[in-house]
Amino acid sequence: MSQVPVSRLARGIVVVVLAGFTGVYLLAGSLLAIVAFGLQLVYVFRSLRRFRRPWLLAVQAAVGYTATLGFGDSVGLLGFLGGSLLLTPAWPLAPLVAISAAVIGPADPAISMVLIALLIYGLTRLTERVEEVHAARLALAMVAADEERLRIAAELSDGIGRGLAAIVGGVRLVLERPERTAEVLGEVVGTARRSLADTRNAAAGYRATSLAPEVTTARAMLAAAGITAEVRVGHSEPLGPAGALLAAVLREAVTEVLRQNTARTCVIETTAADGTVRLRVTHDGARTAQDESLADLVRQAGQAGGGISTSLSAEGRLTVEAVLPGTHGPVEAVEDPGAYRLSLALLAAVLAGFSVKALLLVPGSLAVPAAVCLAVIVVMQIRSITGRHPRALVLMALLTYLPIPVFGKAWLGIAGFLAGPVLLALPWAVAWPLVGCVMASVAVSAVLLGLPFPLTVNFTASTLVTGLVVYGLVRLAQLVKELQQARQALARSAVVEERLRAARDLHDLLGHSLAAILLKCELARRLDPGRARAELEDVLAMAEKAETDLRVVSGERQAMSLAVEAESARSVLVAAGIEVELVLAHEAHEGHEGLPAEVENALGTVLREAVTNVLRHSAARHCAITTVAEEGVVSLRVRNDGVGPAGGRPGSAGIGNLTTRLAALDGRLGTAREDGWFELTAQAPVARRPSPLPTG
């Protein structure tokens, strides 16, 4: 789900609903409705927040009461004032406005005033909640990644860390007491071998938490063998312990396809439902339904509470299917029921209000059957907030039109309850023409009932407005839920990226180091004491370096690494669906021995803040992160193409803190906007310039 479009959609819904109410009053001849609408937009758009002052409420009150008392317009217009009051600390005055509306006008428009006030409050609050949930996505992703980093550190320290410490201690003992070389060196070799196996197993385990690398490898191997591969991914990651076993099943199934070398097509499919994860591999090159290579995996799947089966179709297509309990790593969905409850309460209040307005027009003898029909409609409307219900839509259509001959004009306003679910349940290309038909049917019904033209127009326009109200309340609640799900997905992606990073580092750093340590230890056992000592001194240096690598892998580093931060930023941005260009050339400065720690920390912090702003304040699709070193100055530049009218927020507290941090290093921070791109540049000298010596 992209970023700014979500915000625009939420606020667009509010504007459309408010415009609908305004249109009804304009059709009734209230020209001041346009002014009331314009003033209300101050509470809708954050960019107009500076105008939210007490004098604005006074202006709204003047407009509302001038329209109602001076020009005789409907007291429903006071709903704009009431909604604004509910959004401010002056909310206790809102009931007084409602009372004044009841005194000035009849019951029907007074009820409309209360409904409009509640809707303005509810829609605005729901929109703000949408933005809050969206803004919290990055925070949750980073927390999840940090927690996963701590978990990885604990796992590695318990196993590989102790092994490296034992290797260092053993080698030092041999160097100090050569007479114990044979005894101790044998133990060191055994420890190195176990540590290497642990490293490889850990790397495989972290990698297998996600099926994505295994699927990518399988597709590449099948393509290289001339087999057409089709992949359908329907699960979310990380998969936890189930991932490793499913990866092994996929690996064995694809290996068997390649070994037989008779298949032309292969389909790899994953699904997740009812607490289970299912992997299905189907190919057309089978000779038998038996696959002995899966025997051990079948046993493991049974122990894990799942199962593996094979089946051969009449067309000769073999399917290997593995089903395991779904266990998603450390990121658990945390539902926030606040927005749902608010939308549900508002929807119930609005439906009740519209129902009361309809009952006011029903003859007393028909009030009970009308109330029963309205109760059924209200229940179905509330159910629509949880999804699409086509059968309920048909029943709602019947309850909309069949009672019209019985209840007359009182039932014409119910058509709006049908328009809202139509907009929610169907694609807009179908929904809007149907809503037009509903409005036309209301107009025709009003003419057949002999209603005057102004009342016919009012009922027709109100049908659209009511439909938009129902759509707006339900859609905003759904947006919050969708964003919560997207936030959880981003957090899971961050965890997957962190585990894959650890797997890569374990393989590339520790794996090679431990393999070299094992080789040199084995060599030292076969050499004379003098030559063995030289090899063991190398082993000691390599083991100490491996301990440093282990701290890097597990994230236990005191100084921030700009390169590591850049990779982390890339992972989070990619997880958010943003294309990243990463070019790091800051190590090219003359006499490079690594950037000073304070420069690494400052630029790393700038990069974190820049990425935070890209995700929170822009709708970027592309982001470029580059570093360069020229004339003793290292520059970091972050550019993204999602700048808005206030893109980048150069005056925010975060940017101010970074400016101060860089100034302490004689560096500087700059921002620029051009052609829809926002650029943040940070510069810091590699070496602090010495203060000039006093002269004279």
PDB file of C-alpha atoms in Angstrom, residues 21 76 79 108-121 346-357 469:
ATOM      1  CA  PHE A  21     -23.906  17.613   2.578  1.00  0.00           C
ATOM      2  CA  GLY A  76     -28.705  21.313   9.768  1.00  0.00           C
ATOM      3  CA  GLY A  79     -23.742  20.677  12.197  1.00  0.00           C
ATOM      4  CA  ASP A 108     -35.973  16.581  11.235  1.00  0.00           C
ATOM      5  CA  PRO A 109     -33.275  19.196  10.449  1.00  0.00           C
ATOM      6  CA  ALA A 110     -32.256  19.284  14.139  1.00  0.00           C
ATOM      7  CA  ILE A 111     -31.513  15.556  13.931  1.00  0.00           C
ATOM      8  CA  SER A 112     -29.568  16.229  10.732  1.00  0.00           C
ATOM      9  CA  MET A 113     -27.511  18.825  12.607  1.00  0.00           C
ATOM     10  CA  VAL A 114     -26.517  16.271  15.263  1.00  0.00           C
ATOM     11  CA  LEU A 115     -25.695  13.651  12.623  1.00  0.00           C
ATOM     12  CA  ILE A 116     -23.528  16.058  10.622  1.00  0.00           C
ATOM     13  CA  ALA A 117     -21.629  17.084  13.781  1.00  0.00           C
ATOM     14  CA  LEU A 118     -20.978  13.458  14.729  1.00  0.00           C
ATOM     15  CA  LEU A 119     -19.902  12.596  11.190  1.00  0.00           C
ATOM     16  CA  ILE A 120     -17.477  15.509  10.956  1.00  0.00           C
ATOM     17  CA  TYR A 121     -15.928  14.485  14.264  1.00  0.00           C
ATOM     18  CA  LEU A 346     -20.642   6.309  14.449  1.00  0.00           C
ATOM     19  CA  LEU A 347     -22.239   4.071  11.860  1.00  0.00           C
ATOM     20  CA  ALA A 348     -24.775   2.856  14.425  1.00  0.00           C
ATOM     21  CA  ALA A 349     -25.511   6.448  15.502  1.00  0.00           C
ATOM     22  CA  VAL A 350     -25.897   7.656  11.911  1.00  0.00           C
ATOM     23  CA  LEU A 351     -28.118   4.726  10.971  1.00  0.00           C
ATOM     24  CA  ALA A 352     -30.224   5.293  14.081  1.00  0.00           C
ATOM     25  CA  GLY A 353     -30.515   8.999  13.269  1.00  0.00           C
ATOM     26  CA  PHE A 354     -31.567   8.414   9.683  1.00  0.00           C
ATOM     27  CA  SER A 355     -34.007   5.738  10.873  1.00  0.00           C
ATOM     28  CA  VAL A 356     -35.599   8.154  13.344  1.00  0.00           C
ATOM     29  CA  LYS A 357     -35.943  10.736  10.553  1.00  0.00           C
ATOM     30  CA  VAL A 469     -21.651   8.681   4.531  1.00  0.00           C
TER      31      VAL A 469
END
